[in-house]
Structure formats: structure tokens, C-alpha cells
Coordinates of C-alpha atoms and ligand atoms in Angstrom, one line a residue:
M53 CA 0.0 0.0 0.0
A54 CA 1.2 3.5 -0.8
T55 CA 0.1 5.1 2.5
K56 CA 3.1 6.5 4.3
H57 CA 3.5 5.3 7.8
E58 CA 5.6 7.1 10.4
W59 CA 8.4 5.3 12.3
W60 CA 6.3 5.1 15.5
Q61 CA 3.6 3.3 13.5
R62 CA 5.9 0.8 11.9
G63 CA 8.3 0.3 14.8
V64 CA 8.4 -1.3 18.1
I65 CA 9.2 0.6 21.4
Y66 CA 11.4 -1.0 24.0
Q67 CA 11.0 0.5 27.5
I68 CA 14.2 0.8 29.6
Y69 CA 13.9 1.5 33.3
P70 CA 17.4 3.1 33.5
R71 CA 17.9 2.4 37.2
S72 CA 17.8 -1.3 36.4
F73 CA 19.3 -1.8 32.9
Q74 CA 23.0 -1.5 33.3
D75 CA 25.3 0.1 35.9
S76 CA 28.6 1.4 34.5
N77 CA 30.1 2.9 37.7
A78 CA 29.5 0.3 40.4
D79 CA 27.1 2.4 42.5
G80 CA 24.4 -0.3 42.1
V81 CA 22.1 1.9 40.0
G82 CA 21.9 1.7 36.2
D83 CA 22.9 4.8 34.2
L84 CA 23.2 6.3 30.8
R85 CA 26.6 5.0 30.0
G86 CA 25.2 1.6 30.9
V87 CA 22.4 2.0 28.4
Q88 CA 24.9 3.1 25.8
D89 CA 27.1 0.0 26.5
R90 CA 24.0 -2.2 25.9
L91 CA 22.9 -0.6 22.6
D92 CA 24.4 -3.4 20.6
Y93 CA 22.0 -5.7 22.4
V94 CA 19.0 -3.5 21.8
Q95 CA 19.8 -3.3 18.2
W96 CA 20.4 -7.0 17.9
L97 CA 17.1 -7.6 19.6
G98 CA 15.5 -5.7 16.7
V99 CA 13.4 -3.0 18.3
D100 CA 13.2 0.5 16.7
A101 CA 13.0 2.9 19.7
I102 CA 14.0 3.0 23.3
W103 CA 11.9 4.8 25.9
L104 CA 13.8 5.8 29.0
S105 CA 11.9 6.3 32.2
P106 CA 12.9 9.6 33.9
I107 CA 16.6 10.5 34.0
Y108 CA 16.3 14.1 35.3
P109 CA 17.6 15.5 38.6
S110 CA 15.3 14.1 41.3
P111 CA 15.3 13.4 45.1
M112 CA 14.0 10.0 43.9
A113 CA 11.0 9.9 46.3
D114 CA 9.2 8.2 43.4
F115 CA 12.4 7.1 41.6
G116 CA 12.6 10.0 39.1
Y117 CA 8.9 10.7 38.7
D118 CA 9.5 13.5 41.2
I119 CA 11.6 16.0 39.1
S120 CA 13.5 18.9 40.6
N121 CA 14.9 20.1 37.3
Y122 CA 13.4 19.3 33.9
T123 CA 16.4 20.3 31.8
D124 CA 19.3 18.3 33.2
I125 CA 20.4 14.8 34.0
D126 CA 20.5 13.4 37.5
P127 CA 24.2 12.7 38.5
V128 CA 23.2 9.1 39.4
F129 CA 22.4 8.6 35.7
G130 CA 25.3 10.7 34.3
S131 CA 25.4 14.1 32.6
L132 CA 24.0 16.0 29.7
A133 CA 27.1 15.1 27.8
D134 CA 26.4 11.4 28.5
F135 CA 22.9 11.9 27.3
D136 CA 24.0 13.6 24.1
R137 CA 26.4 10.7 23.4
L138 CA 23.7 8.1 24.1
L139 CA 21.4 9.9 21.7
A140 CA 24.0 10.1 19.0
E141 CA 25.0 6.5 19.4
S142 CA 21.3 5.4 19.3
H143 CA 20.7 7.5 16.2
R144 CA 23.8 6.1 14.5
R145 CA 22.3 2.6 15.0
G146 CA 18.9 3.7 13.6
L147 CA 17.3 3.7 17.1
K148 CA 14.9 6.4 18.1
V149 CA 15.0 7.8 21.6
I150 CA 11.8 8.6 23.6
L151 CA 12.1 10.4 27.0
D152 CA 9.6 10.5 29.8
F153 CA 7.8 13.9 30.3
V154 CA 6.2 14.3 33.7
P155 CA 3.9 17.3 33.4
N156 CA 1.4 16.6 36.2
H157 CA 3.6 17.2 39.1
T158 CA 7.1 18.3 40.1
S159 CA 9.2 17.4 43.1
D160 CA 8.6 19.4 46.2
Q161 CA 12.3 20.3 45.9
H162 CA 11.8 21.9 42.5
P163 CA 12.7 25.6 42.8
W164 CA 9.2 26.5 41.4
F165 CA 7.5 24.8 44.3
Q166 CA 10.0 26.2 46.8
E167 CA 9.1 29.6 45.6
S168 CA 5.4 28.8 45.4
R169 CA 5.3 27.6 49.0
A170 CA 7.3 30.6 50.4
S171 CA 4.3 32.9 50.6
C172 CA 0.7 33.3 49.5
N173 CA 1.9 36.3 47.5
S174 CA 4.7 34.5 45.7
P175 CA 4.6 35.1 41.9
K176 CA 4.7 31.3 41.6
R177 CA 1.9 30.7 44.2
D178 CA -0.6 29.9 41.4
W179 CA 1.8 27.5 39.7
Y180 CA 0.6 24.8 42.0
I181 CA -2.8 24.0 43.4
W182 CA -3.3 25.7 46.7
R183 CA -6.7 25.8 48.5
D184 CA -8.1 27.1 51.7
P185 CA -9.2 24.5 54.2
A186 CA -12.9 23.4 54.3
P187 CA -15.0 25.2 56.8
D188 CA -14.2 22.5 59.4
G189 CA -10.5 23.1 58.9
G190 CA -10.1 19.8 57.1
P191 CA -8.9 19.3 53.5
P192 CA -10.8 21.2 50.7
N193 CA -12.5 18.1 49.3
N194 CA -12.4 14.3 49.4
W195 CA -9.8 13.6 46.7
L196 CA -7.4 10.8 47.5
S197 CA -3.8 10.2 46.7
N198 CA -3.0 7.3 44.3
F199 CA -0.2 6.3 46.8
G200 CA -2.5 6.1 49.9
G201 CA -4.1 8.6 52.2
G202 CA -5.6 12.0 51.3
A203 CA -4.4 14.1 48.4
W204 CA -4.1 17.4 50.2
E205 CA -1.1 18.4 52.3
W206 CA -1.4 21.1 54.9
D207 CA 1.2 23.8 54.8
Q208 CA 1.6 25.3 58.2
H209 CA 3.6 28.3 57.1
T210 CA 1.0 29.7 54.6
Q211 CA -2.1 28.1 56.1
Q212 CA -3.3 26.5 53.0
Y213 CA -3.4 22.9 51.5
Y214 CA -1.7 21.9 48.3
Y215 CA -2.9 19.1 46.1
H216 CA -0.8 16.0 45.2
A217 CA -2.3 13.1 43.2
F218 CA 0.7 11.0 44.2
L219 CA 3.2 11.5 47.0
K220 CA 3.2 14.7 49.1
E221 CA 6.7 15.1 47.6
Q222 CA 5.0 15.4 44.2
P223 CA 2.9 18.5 44.2
D224 CA 0.6 18.9 41.2
L225 CA 1.2 21.8 38.8
N226 CA -1.7 24.1 38.0
W227 CA -2.0 23.7 34.2
R228 CA -4.7 26.3 34.1
N229 CA -2.0 28.9 34.6
P230 CA -0.6 30.0 31.2
E231 CA 2.9 30.6 32.7
V232 CA 3.0 26.9 33.7
Q233 CA 2.0 25.9 30.2
E234 CA 4.7 28.0 28.6
A235 CA 7.4 26.8 31.1
M236 CA 6.5 23.2 30.5
L237 CA 6.2 23.5 26.7
N238 CA 9.7 25.0 26.8
V239 CA 10.8 21.8 28.5
L240 CA 9.6 19.8 25.5
R241 CA 11.4 22.2 23.2
F242 CA 14.6 21.9 25.1
W243 CA 14.8 18.2 24.5
L244 CA 13.3 18.2 21.0
D245 CA 16.0 20.8 20.1
R246 CA 18.6 18.3 21.4
G247 CA 17.2 15.7 19.0
V248 CA 14.9 13.6 21.1
D249 CA 12.4 11.7 18.9
G250 CA 9.4 11.6 21.3
F251 CA 8.0 11.6 24.7
R252 CA 6.0 9.3 26.8
V253 CA 3.8 11.6 28.8
D254 CA 3.2 10.6 32.4
V255 CA -0.4 10.4 33.8
I256 CA -1.6 12.8 31.0
W257 CA -5.3 12.3 31.9
H258 CA -4.6 13.8 35.4
I259 CA -3.1 17.2 34.4
V260 CA -6.3 19.3 34.5
K261 CA -8.6 19.2 37.6
D262 CA -12.2 20.3 38.0
E263 CA -12.4 24.1 38.2
E264 CA -14.7 23.9 41.2
F265 CA -12.9 21.1 43.0
R266 CA -16.1 19.2 43.5
D267 CA -16.0 16.1 45.7
N268 CA -15.4 12.9 43.9
P269 CA -18.4 10.4 44.0
L270 CA -18.0 7.4 46.2
N271 CA -17.2 4.1 44.4
P272 CA -20.1 1.7 45.1
E273 CA -18.0 -1.2 43.9
F274 CA -15.1 -0.6 46.2
R275 CA -13.7 -3.8 47.9
P276 CA -11.2 -3.7 50.8
T277 CA -8.6 -5.5 48.7
D278 CA -8.7 -2.7 46.1
P279 CA -6.1 0.2 46.1
P280 CA -7.3 2.5 48.8
H281 CA -7.8 5.5 46.4
H282 CA -10.4 3.5 44.6
Q283 CA -12.8 4.4 47.4
V284 CA -13.8 7.3 45.3
L285 CA -14.2 7.6 41.5
A286 CA -11.7 10.1 40.0
T287 CA -14.5 11.9 38.2
Y288 CA -13.5 15.4 39.1
S289 CA -9.8 15.0 39.7
T290 CA -9.0 13.4 36.3
D291 CA -10.1 13.3 32.6
R292 CA -11.6 16.7 32.6
P293 CA -12.7 18.1 29.2
E294 CA -10.2 20.9 29.3
V295 CA -7.3 18.5 29.3
H296 CA -7.6 18.2 25.5
D297 CA -6.9 21.9 25.0
I298 CA -3.6 21.4 26.9
I299 CA -2.7 18.3 25.0
E300 CA -3.3 20.2 21.7
K301 CA -0.8 22.8 22.8
M302 CA 1.7 20.0 23.4
R303 CA 0.9 18.5 20.1
N304 CA 1.5 21.8 18.3
V305 CA 5.0 21.8 19.8
F306 CA 5.7 18.3 18.4
D307 CA 4.2 19.1 15.0
A308 CA 6.5 22.1 14.7
Y309 CA 9.4 19.6 14.7
G310 CA 8.0 16.9 12.5
E311 CA 8.4 13.1 12.8
R312 CA 8.4 13.3 16.6
M313 CA 5.8 11.5 18.7
M314 CA 4.0 11.6 21.9
V315 CA 2.5 8.6 23.7
G316 CA 0.3 9.3 26.7
E317 CA 0.0 7.2 29.8
I318 CA -3.8 6.8 30.3
Y319 CA -5.6 4.3 32.4
L320 CA -9.2 4.8 31.3
P321 CA -12.0 2.6 29.7
V322 CA -11.6 2.3 26.0
E323 CA -14.3 4.8 25.0
R324 CA -12.6 7.5 27.1
L325 CA -9.2 6.4 26.0
V326 CA -9.8 7.0 22.4
T327 CA -10.8 10.7 23.0
Y328 CA -7.1 11.3 23.7
Y329 CA -6.3 11.1 20.0
G330 CA -8.0 14.5 19.9
A331 CA -10.9 15.7 17.9
H332 CA -9.1 15.7 14.6
G333 CA -5.9 14.0 15.5
S334 CA -4.8 17.0 17.6
G335 CA -4.1 14.8 20.7
V336 CA -1.4 12.4 21.5
H337 CA -0.2 10.2 18.7
L338 CA -0.7 7.1 20.8
P339 CA -2.8 6.9 24.0
F340 CA -1.3 3.8 25.7
N341 CA -3.7 0.9 25.4
F342 CA -3.2 -1.1 28.6
Q343 CA -6.2 -3.5 28.1
L344 CA -4.1 -6.6 27.8
I345 CA -2.7 -5.8 31.2
S346 CA -6.1 -5.4 32.9
I347 CA -8.3 -8.1 31.5
P348 CA -8.5 -11.8 32.4
W349 CA -6.2 -13.8 30.2
N350 CA -8.7 -15.8 28.1
A351 CA -9.4 -16.0 24.4
R352 CA -13.0 -14.7 24.5
A353 CA -12.2 -11.7 26.7
I354 CA -9.2 -10.8 24.5
E355 CA -11.2 -11.2 21.3
R356 CA -13.8 -8.8 22.7
V357 CA -11.1 -6.3 23.7
I358 CA -9.5 -6.4 20.2
E359 CA -12.9 -6.0 18.4
N360 CA -14.1 -3.2 20.7
Y361 CA -10.8 -1.4 20.4
E362 CA -10.6 -1.6 16.6
A363 CA -14.2 -0.4 16.5
A364 CA -13.7 2.5 18.9
L365 CA -10.6 3.9 17.1
P366 CA -11.2 7.1 15.2
P367 CA -10.3 7.0 11.5
F368 CA -7.0 8.8 12.2
G369 CA -6.2 6.9 15.4
W370 CA -3.3 4.4 15.2
P371 CA -3.6 1.5 17.6
N372 CA -1.0 0.3 20.1
W373 CA -0.6 -2.6 22.6
V374 CA 1.3 -3.1 25.8
L375 CA 1.9 -6.1 28.0
G376 CA 3.9 -4.7 30.8
N377 CA 5.8 -1.7 32.2
H378 CA 7.6 -0.6 35.4
D379 CA 4.2 -0.2 37.2
Q380 CA 2.6 -3.5 36.4
P381 CA 3.3 -7.1 37.4
R382 CA 5.4 -9.0 34.9
I383 CA 3.5 -10.8 32.2
A384 CA 5.4 -14.1 32.9
S385 CA 4.2 -14.0 36.5
R386 CA 0.7 -13.1 35.6
I387 CA 0.0 -15.7 33.0
G388 CA 2.9 -18.2 33.3
L389 CA 5.8 -18.6 30.9
A390 CA 4.1 -20.8 28.4
Q391 CA 1.3 -18.2 27.8
A392 CA 3.8 -15.4 28.0
R393 CA 5.0 -16.8 24.6
I394 CA 1.5 -16.5 23.3
A395 CA 1.4 -13.0 24.6
A396 CA 4.6 -12.2 22.8
M397 CA 3.2 -13.4 19.5
M398 CA 0.0 -11.5 20.1
L399 CA 1.8 -8.2 21.0
L400 CA 3.9 -8.4 17.9
T401 CA 1.2 -9.4 15.4
L402 CA -1.8 -7.3 16.5
R403 CA -2.4 -4.1 14.5
G404 CA -0.7 -1.2 16.2
T405 CA 2.6 -0.2 17.8
P406 CA 3.9 -2.6 20.4
T407 CA 5.7 -1.5 23.6
L408 CA 7.9 -4.1 25.1
Y409 CA 9.1 -3.8 28.7
M410 CA 12.8 -4.7 29.3
G411 CA 13.3 -8.2 30.6
D412 CA 10.0 -9.5 29.3
E413 CA 11.9 -10.7 26.3
I414 CA 13.8 -13.2 28.5
G415 CA 10.7 -14.1 30.5
M416 CA 11.7 -12.3 33.7
H417 CA 9.2 -12.7 36.5
N418 CA 8.2 -10.7 39.5
V419 CA 11.1 -10.9 42.0
P420 CA 10.0 -11.3 45.7
I421 CA 11.4 -8.4 47.7
P422 CA 12.3 -9.0 51.3
P423 CA 10.7 -6.3 53.6
H424 CA 14.0 -4.7 54.4
R425 CA 14.8 -4.2 50.7
V426 CA 11.5 -2.5 49.8
Q427 CA 12.1 0.7 47.8
D428 CA 8.8 1.6 46.2
P429 CA 6.9 4.3 48.2
C430 CA 3.6 2.8 47.0
E431 CA 4.5 -0.4 48.9
I432 CA 5.7 1.5 51.9
N433 CA 2.5 3.6 52.1
T434 CA 0.0 0.8 51.3
P435 CA 1.8 -2.3 52.6
G436 CA 0.5 -5.8 52.0
L437 CA -2.0 -5.1 49.2
G438 CA 0.4 -6.3 46.5
L439 CA 0.7 -2.8 45.0
G440 CA 4.4 -2.5 45.3
R441 CA 6.3 -2.1 42.0
D442 CA 9.8 -3.3 43.0
P443 CA 9.2 -6.9 41.9
Q444 CA 9.0 -5.8 38.2
R445 CA 11.8 -3.2 38.5
T446 CA 14.7 -5.6 39.5
P447 CA 17.9 -5.4 37.5
M448 CA 18.1 -6.8 34.0
Q449 CA 19.6 -10.3 33.9
W450 CA 22.4 -10.3 31.4
D451 CA 24.6 -13.3 32.3
D452 CA 25.9 -15.6 35.0
R453 CA 28.4 -13.2 36.6
P454 CA 27.6 -11.9 40.1
N455 CA 24.5 -9.7 40.0
A456 CA 23.8 -11.0 36.5
G457 CA 26.4 -8.6 35.0
F458 CA 24.2 -5.6 35.9
T459 CA 26.6 -4.1 38.4
T460 CA 29.9 -4.8 40.2
G461 CA 28.5 -2.9 43.2
A462 CA 25.6 -3.6 45.5
P463 CA 22.4 -3.5 43.4
W464 CA 19.6 -1.1 44.5
L465 CA 17.1 -4.0 44.3
P466 CA 17.8 -7.7 44.7
L467 CA 18.4 -9.8 41.6
S468 CA 16.1 -12.7 40.8
E469 CA 17.5 -16.0 42.3
D470 CA 17.2 -17.7 38.9
Y471 CA 19.3 -15.3 37.0
E472 CA 22.0 -17.8 36.2
N473 CA 19.4 -19.7 34.2
V474 CA 17.2 -16.8 33.0
S475 CA 19.6 -14.4 31.3
V476 CA 20.4 -12.9 27.9
Q477 CA 23.5 -15.0 27.8
M478 CA 21.7 -18.3 28.4
Q479 CA 19.0 -17.5 25.9
R480 CA 20.8 -15.8 23.0
D481 CA 22.0 -19.0 21.3
D482 CA 19.2 -21.3 22.5
E483 CA 17.0 -21.8 19.5
H484 CA 13.9 -22.5 21.7
S485 CA 14.3 -19.7 24.2
M486 CA 11.9 -16.8 24.9
L487 CA 14.6 -14.4 23.6
T488 CA 14.9 -16.3 20.3
L489 CA 11.1 -16.2 20.0
Y490 CA 11.1 -12.4 20.5
R491 CA 13.9 -11.9 18.0
R492 CA 12.1 -14.0 15.4
L493 CA 8.9 -12.2 16.0
L494 CA 10.5 -8.8 15.8
E495 CA 12.4 -9.8 12.6
L496 CA 9.3 -11.1 10.9
R497 CA 7.2 -8.1 11.9
R498 CA 9.9 -5.7 10.7
S499 CA 10.3 -7.5 7.3
Q500 CA 6.6 -7.9 6.5
P501 CA 4.4 -4.8 5.9
A502 CA 1.3 -6.9 6.5
L503 CA 2.5 -7.4 10.0
N504 CA 3.7 -3.9 10.8
V505 CA 1.2 -1.7 9.0
G506 CA -1.3 -4.1 7.4
S507 CA -5.0 -4.2 8.1
Y508 CA -6.6 -6.4 10.9
G509 CA -9.3 -8.9 10.1
H510 CA -11.4 -10.8 12.7
V511 CA -11.6 -14.5 12.3
P512 CA -14.3 -16.3 14.4
T513 CA -13.1 -18.9 16.8
E514 CA -14.3 -20.8 19.9
G515 CA -13.0 -22.0 23.2
D516 CA -9.3 -21.2 23.9
L517 CA -8.5 -20.2 20.4
L518 CA -8.0 -16.7 19.1
A519 CA -7.4 -16.0 15.4
Y520 CA -7.0 -13.0 13.1
L521 CA -5.7 -11.9 9.8
R522 CA -3.2 -9.3 8.9
R523 CA -3.2 -8.1 5.3
D524 CA -1.3 -5.7 3.0
G525 CA -2.0 -6.0 -0.7
D526 CA -1.3 -9.7 -1.7
Q527 CA 0.4 -10.4 1.5
Q528 CA -1.7 -12.2 4.2
F529 CA -0.9 -13.7 7.5
L530 CA -3.2 -15.8 9.6
I531 CA -2.4 -15.8 13.3
V532 CA -3.9 -18.6 15.4
L533 CA -3.2 -18.7 19.2
N534 CA -4.1 -21.4 21.7
L535 CA -4.7 -19.7 25.0
G536 CA -5.3 -23.0 26.8
G537 CA -3.4 -26.0 28.0
R538 CA -5.1 -28.5 25.7
E539 CA -4.3 -29.4 22.1
C540 CA -6.8 -27.8 19.7
V541 CA -7.6 -28.0 16.0
F542 CA -8.5 -24.8 14.1
G543 CA -10.1 -25.0 10.7
G544 CA -11.9 -28.0 9.4
D545 CA -14.4 -26.6 7.0
A546 CA -12.9 -23.1 7.0
P547 CA -10.9 -22.6 3.8
I548 CA -8.9 -19.9 5.6
V549 CA -6.1 -22.0 6.9
H550 CA -4.2 -22.7 3.6
G551 CA -0.6 -21.7 3.8
R552 CA 2.8 -22.3 5.3
I553 CA 3.8 -21.9 8.9
K554 CA 6.2 -19.0 9.2
L555 CA 6.7 -19.2 13.0
S556 CA 5.4 -21.2 15.9
T557 CA 5.8 -20.1 19.5
H558 CA 7.5 -23.5 20.0
L559 CA 10.1 -22.4 17.4
D560 CA 9.7 -25.5 15.2
R561 CA 7.3 -26.3 12.3
R562 CA 8.8 -23.6 10.2
G563 CA 7.8 -24.1 6.6
E564 CA 5.2 -26.8 7.4
V565 CA 2.3 -26.7 4.9
V566 CA -1.1 -26.5 6.4
T567 CA -4.3 -27.1 4.4
D568 CA -7.9 -26.9 5.8
A569 CA -6.9 -27.3 9.4
V570 CA -4.1 -26.6 11.8
R571 CA -3.4 -28.6 15.0
L572 CA -2.1 -26.5 17.8
R573 CA -0.3 -28.0 20.8
S574 CA -1.1 -26.6 24.3
D575 CA 0.0 -23.0 24.6
E576 CA 1.0 -22.9 21.0
G577 CA 0.6 -20.0 18.6
V578 CA 1.4 -20.0 14.9
I579 CA 1.8 -17.4 12.2
I580 CA 0.6 -18.8 8.8
D581 CA 1.7 -17.2 5.6
R582 CA -1.3 -17.2 3.2
S583 CA 0.2 -15.0 0.6
T584 CA -0.4 -16.1 -3.0
Ligands
LIG705 C1 3.1 7.1 36.4 C2 4.4 6.4 36.4 C3 4.6 5.8 37.8 C4 4.6 7.0 38.7 C5 3.4 7.9 38.6 C6 3.5 9.2 39.3 O1 2.0 6.2 36.6 O2 4.4 5.4 35.5 O3 5.8 5.1 37.9 O4 4.8 6.6 40.1 O5 3.1 8.1 37.3 O6 4.4 10.0 38.6

């Protein structure tokens, strides 16, 4: 097809959590030189872009999502010179670089907040969200922090509350203030001028709050095992209509540079999610689609999600899929290793840009964290609910050296005990490994337009099977996935099966000719080339 597709439509994004990728100076924390040292691996893996979680100066109350200076690099990660080198080296290899933009809140140590909290008359007072107490002296409304407790912090000195959707060390900016808008858009310009290819925008659906600060409605479905902030529905504290005007302003900045992209972190139901493409494509290029993370892992539920998502997308909306990130339990722990291979095939054959979380390509699982090693403030504030995010943030498992080759110092989080068996080194030459599967899938996706930009076609199935077609011109692939632990046969009367197996999750059967029906072993998925 002649339609031109952008790099972020054709390509695959690989998320690097820099603290845990590769340490180069033995302080136990990963850094930019470490990332640079591992670029050969990233390129060999076959992804197109890296997204780096925040690398800016930060007191690290929320491990970099509390930023005290938006236009520099935290010394733990390196320097601006290191960043420029990493960017140049990535570009030299044809890899795009996406940074994390955290517009909703700063660190309480950011000079803007320091100035804002100094006095009610400070020129920066209105840069944050300050409110008088309620008549009873309590917080202005019932909004709750995502990390436990109330969302309003009392400031003794100026006798007002400030709002923080996350930690009290992460005060929310007031995006209704045009000075805040300009200052933050300049942050984008700073990095885009340096050559950055895009941004992942943190909690973008949070950035504008209700003008009247109305109480959030109580959540009638709340259960005690839910995250505590789900006691109320975030009706007035998130997803306000005015957010789209702000996003459009961000988008205009990107458009002025060309070929840059913005992907927004948004946890909302699909009909709300798709509004973030903007009325006429004036929103984010990609609103992260986390549905595969949140739904039960069964063929019928997934089929419904794919169908509803495809139907809900606006004509200009390019889809995307995600299996994991630094906030979510590892896919291999959630659905088991055998199904994680099915998930990999699904992620890399569905229509839309895939984002792959580092370590998932070798089947890393959640690492149990002993209480004295817990780092995540979310676990510290809401212990025992299983909300802690350290288990999915443990260091990348490279090889069988001490600490898996991640550091020669003391790692900031413990390594998985199985790292000698689950590592890049162990898997890279193993023709049946998860890593080999990911490489084959990435290779196939890259080389076949039907798989990277082709259309999606629903194929009816039953039971544990899921099937779909990807097409581009004469090229056609049928993907059939067995989400169950029993052997299944797909086809029979259906003339659709004809073709040759290109790839099986079991990494055998390549070239096998299938006619009329295809037999799938338990937890097996196949990509069948039906091209004429
Ligand atoms: C996003 C980030 C998460 C962070 C939160 C607050 O959800 O992914 O890691 O804690 O925003 O910034």
C-alpha cells in the first residue's frame, strides 16, 4: 500500500527502566553509559525505539517521577554530555529515543515549588494547586492520593493545603496557569531541540482538575482489597474536558518539529481512552492501550477487547498494545511462561505499535522483595496489598556473573535468584528460548508490511482459540493462538487455513504446509503465511 507510515507506527518501542538496565560505575544503580554499553543488544534484539523512564535530577522519592529540574540529568544517571552521546549512538544505529515527560507534578524540591510555598503572594503561588481548608478546617475536598491517604497536604507556614495526586513530595502543577503551560512546553522544546524523537507523557489524563474542585463520588463497587484510592471515583480529579486543549498545545510543539511522537499514559476505559487522539488527530499520537494488562487472560475476553478497540478507534487513530511496564506485574508471572510466549506473539502481530518492557523478552518474572529491601513508596504507604512495584523493577539479567552482570557494586534492588538460568547470555543462542522467539517475531514483523502496517481482520473462533488476519496487498498472515493448556484444532471446513507456517511459539514447524486445518499444541501459537 502506498500510504506513508511514520516510524512510530511501523516500529516497536522498548521500555528501559534506567535504574535497572546496566550500571557502569559500580554504584548499584543503572545509568546512561550503561544504556549506551547495551545498545548493541537493543539493536540485535530488533526494536526500533527506546523509551527511557525519567533521568532528570530528582530526590527519587518516586524514583525519578519527582523531578526537581526538567532540563538536566541526575548525577546518578550521568550528565547532559552522557545523554548527548547516548542519543547520537542510538541514532547512529537507527534507534529512536523517547524520553519521559512528567507534566502533572514536580518534586517538592523543585525551585518552582519552593518559591510557590514561600508565601501566598509569591509570583509562583498559582503555579501549584493551593486551596483554603474546608469550613471545618479539614482538606478542601475528598480527593485521595494514588499512593495512599488524602491528596491534600497542609502547609503550616502559609495556612493552605496543596494538592498531590501521588506523594506529598510530588505537588501537582496548575496547568490552568498560562505561565506553567509555557514553562512546560519549553521543557519539551529543550529536549526536542537536542534531537529527542518523542515523549511518553506521564499520567496525562490527570493534568487538569475540576475548576470547582467538587467532591469525587464514592465508588459503590469498592472492595477492601482494592487500592485505597479507589474508594472514590476520580470523576472530578482526572479526565476533565479541558485536558484536550492542553494536549493540543503540546501536540503543536511536536508538530513544529516533524516526525516526533507523543505517547500518553492513560488508564481509562476504551471509550474515554480514544478521545485522547484529539478531535481531529490533535491529541497524543498514541494513547497507551493497557487493556491486555487489565483483562483476564482468556481468548474470548481478549477477542472482545480487540474487536471493541478496533471499532472504537477514530479513523486517524493508530492503535497500540502493551503487556507490561515498570508499574505492572510481569506478564510471565501473571499468565505463566508458556502463555507469555503466546502474549509475545499477540503483542507483535496485532495491528498497532507494540511497547515491550525490558526483561519480558527473556521471561523475567516478579522478584519477591524481602521487607528490608523494599524501595517503592507505593508499597511503603500501602503495605500488604500487593501494590508494590519493586518486583517488576529488578535489574536486567544479562549473564551468570555476580548480579547478572548488571553491576559490580551492590544492586539497588535484589536480583532474581534464577538469574543464572534466565539471562540474555543463556538464551541468546538457544533456539527454543523466549529471547529467540522475541527476536524471530521482531524480525518477521519488521520485514513484513502486512504485520507492521497491514489491516486487521477478525476470524471467528471458539474455546481457547483466538485468530485474526493481517493483510497488506497480496500479503496475508493468519495468526492462530491457543490460550489454553489442551491441544486444539483450528479450521476444518474453513478454507482460511491454507498456507505455510512462518513461525510457531515453539520455534519448530517452520515451513510446514497447512491445508484446511491446523493442529495446535497446548500454549502454541502460529503465524501462517497465506500469501499467494
Ligand atoms: C506514572 C508512572 C509511575 C509514577 C506515577 C507518578 O504512573 O508510570 O511510575 O509513580 O506516574 O508520577
